[in-house]
Coordinates of C-alpha atoms and ligand atoms in Angstrom, one line a residue:
M201 CA -30.7 38.4 -5.6
A202 CA -27.0 38.4 -6.2
E203 CA -25.1 40.4 -3.6
T204 CA -22.3 42.6 -4.9
K205 CA -18.9 41.8 -3.4
T206 CA -16.9 44.4 -1.5
E207 CA -13.4 45.4 -2.7
G208 CA -11.9 43.5 0.3
Q209 CA -13.9 40.3 -0.5
K210 CA -12.7 40.5 -4.1
L211 CA -9.1 41.0 -3.1
K212 CA -9.2 38.2 -0.6
E213 CA -10.7 35.8 -3.3
K214 CA -7.8 36.7 -5.6
L215 CA -5.0 36.5 -3.1
F216 CA -5.8 33.9 -0.4
M217 CA -5.3 30.2 -0.7
E218 CA -8.8 29.0 0.2
D219 CA -10.5 25.8 -0.7
K220 CA -13.8 24.1 -0.6
N221 CA -14.6 20.5 0.4
G222 CA -14.4 18.5 -2.8
W223 CA -17.8 16.7 -2.4
E224 CA -19.5 20.2 -2.6
E225 CA -18.1 20.7 -6.0
L226 CA -19.4 17.5 -7.5
S227 CA -22.6 17.1 -9.5
E228 CA -24.8 14.1 -8.8
A229 CA -23.5 12.3 -11.9
E230 CA -19.9 12.9 -10.8
K231 CA -20.6 11.7 -7.3
K232 CA -21.9 8.4 -8.8
V233 CA -18.6 8.0 -10.7
V234 CA -16.6 8.7 -7.6
L235 CA -18.6 6.2 -5.5
K236 CA -18.5 3.5 -8.2
F237 CA -14.7 3.7 -8.5
S238 CA -14.3 2.8 -4.8
D239 CA -16.6 -0.3 -5.2
E240 CA -14.1 -1.8 -7.5
Y241 CA -11.3 -0.6 -5.2
I242 CA -12.9 -2.4 -2.3
D243 CA -13.1 -5.7 -4.3
F244 CA -9.4 -5.3 -5.1
L245 CA -8.4 -4.7 -1.5
N246 CA -10.3 -7.9 -0.4
A247 CA -8.6 -10.0 -3.0
S248 CA -5.1 -8.5 -2.3
K249 CA -4.3 -8.4 1.4
I250 CA -0.6 -9.4 0.9
E251 CA 2.0 -8.4 -1.7
R252 CA 1.9 -11.8 -3.5
E253 CA -1.9 -11.6 -3.9
C254 CA -1.6 -8.0 -5.0
V255 CA 0.8 -9.0 -7.8
K256 CA -1.6 -11.7 -8.9
S257 CA -4.6 -9.2 -9.0
A258 CA -2.4 -6.7 -10.9
V259 CA -1.3 -9.2 -13.5
K260 CA -4.8 -10.5 -14.0
L261 CA -6.1 -6.9 -14.7
A262 CA -3.0 -6.2 -16.9
E263 CA -3.6 -9.3 -19.0
E264 CA -7.3 -8.4 -19.4
N265 CA -6.3 -5.0 -20.6
G266 CA -3.9 -6.2 -23.3
F267 CA -0.5 -6.1 -21.4
K268 CA 1.9 -8.9 -22.2
P269 CA 4.9 -10.2 -20.3
L270 CA 8.3 -8.6 -21.3
E271 CA 9.7 -11.9 -22.5
K272 CA 7.0 -12.1 -25.2
F273 CA 8.5 -9.1 -27.0
K274 CA 11.4 -9.2 -29.6
K275 CA 11.0 -5.5 -30.2
L276 CA 9.0 -2.7 -28.6
K277 CA 7.2 0.2 -30.3
E278 CA 4.9 3.1 -29.5
G279 CA 1.7 2.0 -27.8
D280 CA 3.0 -1.5 -26.7
K281 CA 1.8 -2.6 -23.2
V282 CA 4.3 -4.6 -21.3
Y283 CA 4.8 -5.9 -17.7
T284 CA 7.2 -7.9 -15.7
T285 CA 7.0 -9.5 -12.3
N286 CA 9.8 -10.1 -9.8
R287 CA 9.7 -13.1 -7.4
G288 CA 5.9 -12.8 -7.2
K289 CA 6.2 -9.7 -5.0
N290 CA 6.8 -6.9 -7.5
V291 CA 5.2 -5.9 -10.7
I292 CA 6.2 -3.2 -13.2
L293 CA 3.9 -2.2 -16.1
A294 CA 4.7 0.1 -19.0
V295 CA 3.0 1.7 -21.9
I296 CA 5.6 2.7 -24.5
G297 CA 5.5 6.4 -25.5
S298 CA 5.9 8.1 -28.9
E299 CA 9.2 9.8 -27.8
P300 CA 12.4 7.9 -27.3
L301 CA 13.1 6.7 -23.7
E302 CA 16.0 9.1 -23.6
K303 CA 13.5 12.0 -23.3
G304 CA 12.5 10.6 -19.9
L305 CA 9.8 8.4 -18.3
N306 CA 6.7 9.3 -16.3
V307 CA 6.6 6.9 -13.4
V308 CA 4.1 6.3 -10.7
G309 CA 5.4 4.1 -7.9
A310 CA 3.5 2.6 -5.0
H311 CA 4.2 -0.2 -2.5
I312 CA 2.1 -3.3 -1.9
D313 CA 3.5 -4.5 1.4
S314 CA 1.6 -3.5 4.5
P315 CA 2.2 -3.7 8.3
R316 CA 1.3 -7.1 9.7
L317 CA 2.5 -10.0 11.8
D318 CA 4.8 -12.6 10.1
L319 CA 5.2 -16.1 11.5
K320 CA 8.6 -16.8 13.0
P321 CA 10.6 -19.5 11.1
N322 CA 9.9 -22.0 14.0
P323 CA 6.5 -20.8 15.0
L324 CA 4.4 -23.7 16.4
Y325 CA 4.4 -24.5 20.1
E326 CA 2.1 -25.8 22.9
D327 CA 1.5 -24.2 26.3
S328 CA -1.0 -25.2 29.0
G329 CA -3.3 -27.0 26.6
F330 CA -3.2 -24.5 23.8
A331 CA -1.3 -24.5 20.5
Y332 CA 0.1 -21.2 19.2
F333 CA 2.1 -19.6 16.3
K334 CA 4.9 -17.3 17.4
T335 CA 5.0 -14.1 15.3
H336 CA 7.4 -11.2 14.5
Y337 CA 5.7 -8.0 13.5
Y338 CA 6.5 -6.4 10.2
G339 CA 6.6 -2.7 9.8
G340 CA 5.5 0.0 12.2
I341 CA 2.5 -1.2 14.3
K342 CA 0.8 -0.3 17.5
K343 CA 0.9 -3.8 19.1
Y344 CA -2.2 -3.3 21.2
Q345 CA -4.3 -3.0 18.0
W346 CA -3.6 -6.6 17.0
V347 CA -5.1 -8.5 19.9
T348 CA -8.7 -9.6 20.2
I349 CA -9.5 -9.1 16.5
P350 CA -10.3 -11.8 14.0
L351 CA -7.1 -12.7 12.1
A352 CA -6.4 -14.7 8.9
I353 CA -3.2 -16.5 7.6
H354 CA -2.0 -15.7 4.1
G355 CA 1.1 -16.7 2.2
V356 CA 3.2 -19.6 1.0
I357 CA 5.1 -22.6 2.2
A358 CA 7.9 -23.4 -0.2
L359 CA 8.7 -27.1 -0.2
K360 CA 12.0 -28.9 -0.8
N361 CA 10.5 -30.4 -4.0
G362 CA 10.3 -26.9 -5.5
K363 CA 6.5 -26.6 -5.1
N364 CA 4.7 -23.8 -3.2
V365 CA 1.8 -24.5 -1.0
E366 CA -0.5 -21.5 -1.0
V367 CA -2.3 -20.6 2.3
K368 CA -5.2 -18.3 2.6
I369 CA -7.4 -19.2 5.6
G370 CA -9.6 -17.3 8.0
D371 CA -11.3 -14.6 5.8
E372 CA -14.5 -16.1 4.7
E373 CA -17.7 -15.8 6.7
D374 CA -18.1 -19.6 7.0
D375 CA -14.4 -20.1 7.5
I376 CA -12.5 -20.7 10.8
T377 CA -10.8 -17.7 12.4
F378 CA -7.7 -17.0 14.6
V379 CA -7.0 -14.5 17.4
I380 CA -4.4 -13.2 19.8
T381 CA -5.8 -13.0 23.3
D382 CA -5.6 -10.2 25.8
L383 CA -5.9 -10.1 29.6
L384 CA -9.3 -9.4 31.1
P385 CA -9.6 -6.0 32.8
H386 CA -10.4 -7.7 36.1
M387 CA -6.9 -9.1 36.3
A388 CA -5.1 -6.4 34.4
R389 CA -4.2 -3.9 37.1
K390 CA -0.5 -4.1 36.4
Q391 CA -0.8 -4.2 32.6
M392 CA -3.1 -1.1 32.7
E393 CA -0.4 0.9 34.5
K394 CA 2.2 0.2 31.7
K395 CA 2.9 2.6 28.9
L396 CA 0.7 2.1 25.8
S397 CA 3.8 0.9 23.9
E398 CA 4.5 -1.8 26.5
G399 CA 1.0 -3.0 27.4
I400 CA 1.2 -5.7 24.7
E401 CA 4.8 -6.9 24.1
G402 CA 6.2 -8.3 20.8
E403 CA 6.8 -11.8 22.3
D404 CA 3.2 -11.9 23.4
L405 CA 1.7 -11.6 19.9
N406 CA 1.1 -15.3 19.7
L407 CA -1.7 -16.6 17.5
L408 CA -4.2 -19.1 19.1
L409 CA -4.6 -22.2 16.9
G410 CA -6.2 -25.0 18.8
S411 CA -6.9 -26.8 22.1
V412 CA -7.6 -30.5 21.5
P413 CA -5.0 -33.1 22.5
Y414 CA -4.1 -36.0 20.3
H415 CA -5.5 -39.3 21.8
D416 CA -2.4 -41.2 23.0
E417 CA -1.2 -41.4 26.5
K418 CA 2.3 -42.2 25.4
V419 CA 3.1 -38.9 23.7
S420 CA 3.8 -35.4 25.0
E421 CA 2.8 -32.1 23.3
K422 CA -0.5 -33.6 22.3
V423 CA -2.2 -30.4 21.2
K424 CA 0.7 -29.4 19.0
L425 CA 0.7 -33.0 17.5
N426 CA -3.0 -32.7 16.7
I427 CA -2.5 -29.4 15.0
L428 CA 0.4 -30.7 12.9
K429 CA -1.7 -33.8 12.0
I430 CA -4.4 -31.4 10.7
L431 CA -1.9 -29.2 8.8
N432 CA -0.3 -32.4 7.3
E433 CA -3.7 -33.6 6.0
K434 CA -4.7 -30.1 4.7
Y435 CA -1.4 -28.9 3.2
G436 CA 0.9 -31.9 3.2
I437 CA 3.5 -30.2 5.4
V438 CA 5.6 -31.2 8.4
E439 CA 6.9 -28.9 11.1
K440 CA 10.3 -28.3 9.3
D441 CA 8.5 -26.9 6.3
F442 CA 7.8 -23.7 8.3
I443 CA 11.5 -22.9 7.9
S444 CA 10.9 -22.1 4.2
S445 CA 7.6 -20.4 4.5
E446 CA 6.3 -16.8 4.3
L447 CA 3.1 -16.7 6.3
E448 CA 1.5 -13.4 7.2
I449 CA -1.1 -12.7 9.8
V450 CA -3.6 -10.1 8.5
P451 CA -7.0 -8.9 9.7
A452 CA -9.7 -11.4 8.7
F453 CA -12.4 -8.7 8.2
N454 CA -13.0 -7.3 4.8
A455 CA -12.9 -3.8 3.5
K456 CA -16.2 -2.0 3.4
T457 CA -18.0 1.3 2.7
L458 CA -17.9 3.4 5.8
G459 CA -20.5 5.9 7.1
F460 CA -24.3 6.7 6.6
D461 CA -23.3 8.9 3.7
K462 CA -21.2 6.1 2.2
S463 CA -18.3 8.5 1.7
M464 CA -15.4 6.5 3.0
V465 CA -13.6 3.2 2.8
A466 CA -12.6 1.2 5.9
G467 CA -10.1 -1.6 5.2
Y468 CA -6.8 -3.2 6.0
G469 CA -3.7 -2.4 4.0
Q470 CA -4.8 0.8 2.4
D471 CA -1.3 2.0 3.0
D472 CA -0.4 1.6 0.2
K473 CA -2.8 -0.5 -1.7
V474 CA -5.0 2.5 -2.3
C475 CA -2.2 4.2 -4.3
A476 CA -1.2 0.9 -5.8
Y477 CA -4.8 0.3 -7.1
C478 CA -5.1 3.9 -8.4
S479 CA -1.8 3.8 -10.2
L480 CA -2.6 0.4 -11.6
K481 CA -6.0 1.7 -12.9
A482 CA -4.3 4.8 -14.4
I483 CA -1.8 2.8 -16.4
L484 CA -4.4 0.3 -17.6
E485 CA -6.3 3.2 -19.1
T486 CA -3.2 4.9 -20.6
K487 CA -3.1 4.9 -24.4
A488 CA -0.4 6.4 -26.7
P489 CA 1.4 8.6 -24.2
K490 CA 4.2 10.9 -25.4
K491 CA 6.6 9.7 -22.7
T492 CA 6.7 6.1 -21.8
A493 CA 4.4 5.6 -18.7
I494 CA 5.3 3.2 -16.0
T495 CA 3.5 1.9 -12.9
L496 CA 5.8 0.4 -10.3
L497 CA 4.5 -1.8 -7.5
V498 CA 7.2 -2.6 -5.0
D499 CA 7.6 -4.6 -1.8
K500 CA 9.4 -4.0 1.5
E501 CA 8.7 -0.3 1.8
E502 CA 7.5 -0.7 5.3
I503 CA 10.9 -2.0 6.4
G504 CA 13.1 0.4 4.5
S505 CA 12.7 -0.6 0.8
V506 CA 15.5 -3.2 1.2
G507 CA 16.1 -6.6 -0.4
N508 CA 15.7 -7.8 -4.0
T509 CA 11.9 -7.0 -4.1
G510 CA 12.3 -3.5 -2.6
M511 CA 12.8 -0.2 -4.3
E512 CA 16.5 -0.1 -3.4
S513 CA 17.1 -3.2 -5.6
R514 CA 18.3 -2.9 -9.2
T515 CA 15.1 -4.5 -10.5
F516 CA 13.7 -1.3 -11.9
E517 CA 17.0 -0.3 -13.7
T518 CA 17.2 -3.7 -15.2
F519 CA 13.6 -3.4 -16.5
V520 CA 14.4 0.0 -18.0
G521 CA 17.6 -1.5 -19.5
E522 CA 15.4 -4.2 -21.2
L523 CA 13.1 -1.5 -22.6
V524 CA 16.2 0.4 -24.0
H525 CA 17.4 -2.8 -25.6
L526 CA 14.0 -3.7 -27.1
M527 CA 13.6 -0.2 -28.4
G528 CA 17.1 -0.2 -30.0
E529 CA 18.2 2.8 -28.0
D530 CA 21.3 1.1 -26.4
K531 CA 23.8 2.6 -28.8
T532 CA 24.5 5.7 -26.8
P533 CA 26.7 5.8 -23.7
N534 CA 25.2 6.2 -20.2
I535 CA 21.7 5.9 -21.6
I536 CA 20.1 4.8 -18.3
G537 CA 21.6 7.8 -16.4
R538 CA 20.3 10.1 -19.1
I539 CA 16.8 8.6 -19.1
F540 CA 16.7 8.9 -15.3
S541 CA 17.8 12.5 -15.2
H542 CA 15.0 13.4 -17.7
S543 CA 12.4 11.4 -15.8
K544 CA 9.6 12.3 -13.4
M545 CA 7.9 10.3 -10.7
L546 CA 4.9 10.5 -8.4
S547 CA 5.8 8.5 -5.3
A548 CA 2.3 7.3 -4.8
D549 CA 2.1 6.7 -1.1
V550 CA -0.5 7.6 1.5
D551 CA -0.6 10.7 3.6
G552 CA -1.6 10.9 7.3
A553 CA -4.9 12.7 7.3
F554 CA -5.9 15.3 9.9
D555 CA -7.9 13.6 12.7
P556 CA -9.8 16.0 14.9
I557 CA -9.7 13.5 17.8
Y558 CA -5.9 13.8 17.7
A559 CA -5.7 17.4 16.4
S560 CA -2.7 18.2 18.6
A561 CA -0.4 15.9 16.5
S562 CA -1.0 17.9 13.4
E563 CA -0.3 21.5 12.3
R564 CA -3.6 22.5 10.6
R565 CA -2.2 24.8 8.0
N566 CA 0.0 22.0 6.6
A567 CA -2.1 19.0 7.1
S568 CA -4.2 17.0 4.7
F569 CA -7.9 16.8 5.1
F570 CA -10.5 14.3 3.9
G571 CA -12.5 15.5 0.9
M572 CA -9.8 17.9 -0.2
G573 CA -8.2 15.7 -2.8
V574 CA -4.9 13.9 -3.4
G575 CA -2.2 15.0 -1.0
L576 CA 1.2 16.3 -2.2
N577 CA 4.1 16.0 0.3
K578 CA 6.9 18.2 -0.9
Y579 CA 9.1 16.5 1.6
T580 CA 8.8 13.8 4.3
G581 CA 11.7 13.0 6.7
A582 CA 11.8 13.9 10.4
R583 CA 13.6 16.4 12.6
G584 CA 14.9 18.9 10.1
K585 CA 13.7 17.1 7.1
A586 CA 16.3 14.4 7.6
G587 CA 16.1 11.7 5.0
A588 CA 13.7 13.6 2.9
N589 CA 13.4 13.9 -0.9
D590 CA 12.6 17.6 -1.0
A591 CA 10.9 18.0 -4.4
N592 CA 12.1 20.9 -6.6
A593 CA 9.9 23.9 -6.6
E594 CA 9.8 23.9 -10.4
F595 CA 8.5 20.4 -10.5
V596 CA 5.8 21.3 -7.9
A597 CA 4.8 24.2 -10.1
E598 CA 4.6 22.0 -13.2
L599 CA 2.3 19.6 -11.2
R600 CA 0.1 22.5 -9.9
K601 CA -0.5 23.5 -13.5
L602 CA -1.2 20.0 -14.7
F603 CA -3.6 19.2 -11.9
D604 CA -5.4 22.6 -12.1
D605 CA -5.8 22.3 -15.9
N606 CA -7.3 18.8 -15.6
K607 CA -9.5 19.5 -12.6
V608 CA -7.6 17.2 -10.2
K609 CA -8.2 18.5 -6.7
F610 CA -5.0 18.4 -4.6
Q611 CA -3.8 19.6 -1.3
I612 CA -0.3 20.2 0.1
S613 CA 0.7 18.8 3.5
E614 CA 3.4 17.4 5.7
L615 CA 3.2 14.5 8.1
G616 CA 2.5 15.9 11.6
K617 CA 4.0 18.7 13.6
V618 CA 7.7 19.6 13.3
D619 CA 9.7 17.3 15.6
E620 CA 6.6 15.2 16.3
G621 CA 5.8 13.7 12.9
G622 CA 7.8 12.3 10.1
G623 CA 8.3 9.3 7.9
G624 CA 9.8 8.0 4.7
T625 CA 8.6 6.6 1.4
I626 CA 10.3 5.4 -1.8
A627 CA 10.6 9.0 -3.1
Y628 CA 14.2 9.6 -2.3
I629 CA 15.4 6.4 -4.0
L630 CA 14.7 7.4 -7.6
A631 CA 15.4 11.1 -6.7
N632 CA 18.9 10.0 -5.8
K633 CA 19.2 8.5 -9.3
G634 CA 18.2 11.7 -11.0
F635 CA 14.4 11.7 -11.2
D636 CA 12.2 14.6 -10.2
V637 CA 10.1 13.0 -7.5
I638 CA 7.3 14.1 -5.2
D639 CA 5.1 12.2 -2.8
C640 CA 1.5 12.2 -4.0
G641 CA -1.1 10.0 -2.4
T642 CA -4.4 9.5 -0.6
P643 CA -4.8 10.8 3.0
V644 CA -5.6 8.0 5.5
L645 CA -7.0 7.9 9.0
S646 CA -5.6 5.3 11.5
M647 CA -2.7 4.6 9.2
H648 CA -0.9 1.3 9.9
S649 CA -3.8 0.0 12.0
P650 CA -5.8 -3.1 11.1
Y651 CA -8.6 -1.0 9.8
E652 CA -7.5 2.1 8.0
V653 CA -9.9 4.8 6.6
T654 CA -9.9 6.8 3.4
S655 CA -12.2 9.2 1.6
K656 CA -13.7 8.0 -1.6
F657 CA -13.3 11.5 -3.0
D658 CA -9.6 11.5 -2.3
V659 CA -9.2 8.0 -3.7
Y660 CA -10.8 9.1 -7.0
M661 CA -8.6 12.2 -7.1
S662 CA -5.5 10.1 -6.6
Y663 CA -6.4 7.9 -9.6
K664 CA -7.2 11.0 -11.6
A665 CA -3.8 12.6 -10.6
Y666 CA -1.9 9.5 -11.7
K667 CA -3.8 9.3 -14.9
V668 CA -3.2 12.8 -16.1
F669 CA 0.4 12.6 -15.0
M670 CA 0.9 9.6 -17.3
K671 CA -0.9 11.2 -20.2
Ligands
LIG920 MN1 3.2 3.7 2.7
LIG921 MN1 3.4 2.7 5.8

């Protein structure tokens, strides 16, 4: 029996901003599609723990989907699929649109670096019968989260002969593992009285590597010698080769489905590989767009987007310059500036989800929740929006319409309470150059921890948002 609604109920329905949990709106068939999408995402995460691996995974998928490297083209035309990589740590993919570049681009940009521990350039030492690697943490971490968990070593050692030795050790079930030790509670009275931020100190994040001395009474540092002997046999390296290495310590455990209801993903590096994967999938499936569509996967966001693999570099402008040239559009003055001022971008970066255990850090009316879709952050920044790209209201309105028309469930939020939260993304960088930009990404629990959590529903909606934006 259908109940008739009162005038007040009808009025409220019309005027209030109210929303349902996204899972409740899905049919069984749709639910299957959402869950399946994250199975592939989990595989991607496990193959791509660091930026170099992420680039490799992206290039592999791109090639399988008909993308070709930029240098293969003498000319570009509508529908062409092109990509370029930068120093193995960036990748840019484009599908050429039917309109001239001058009319603007639709860009989705994510970052593929994640908080971790990097080896120091002179990392190996011995102390009291143990061998260790010294580390320097990368990005914003809570140091206490990185002790007593299984860790793996990923990266490269660049040799003087021009060759790279690739390292990826510690992830497989039947592989060895590494760990950073912590003090037992029985002896930790003084440590336990310290502030959380000081309980584990940066110089104590030393990775345990071995404990067997080399058999020779005549030498000192026998444990270190034995480790170097093993490394020399395995990788052909000597101690000095660490100087030219980039070795990253990442959690050894793999990403998995979380929960009895299988609704979530737990895994390392979801900031920002979740948006990287979704934006990659979106461009791989983009065909014949009106405006040229671009997915941009950059490095170094976690330390300020600096350097020649970060968003602040000229790499992206150079790429657009190449497109202009190959499209024969370089006959007009200030073409790059004009393209940028007509362009739009979703800065695809994760959002801090509301966590009821730490509810007091968020302001409920402006927080993002699991199961409510992709999160839009009109602005980031901290203390009076400082450093924020504050998206223009007109651009937000345009996106609301696009998402509503295409059944993309989204929510609007900001990162934590005023004067408590705050952060930055790559959004402001292209905004400064004339783009309309907004942060648009998946809400995450335990962000920047070794095991971050996302909702499969929101992951799918992020992908859908990027896809309709490019179309
Ligand atoms: Mn991020
Ligand atoms: Mn981050």
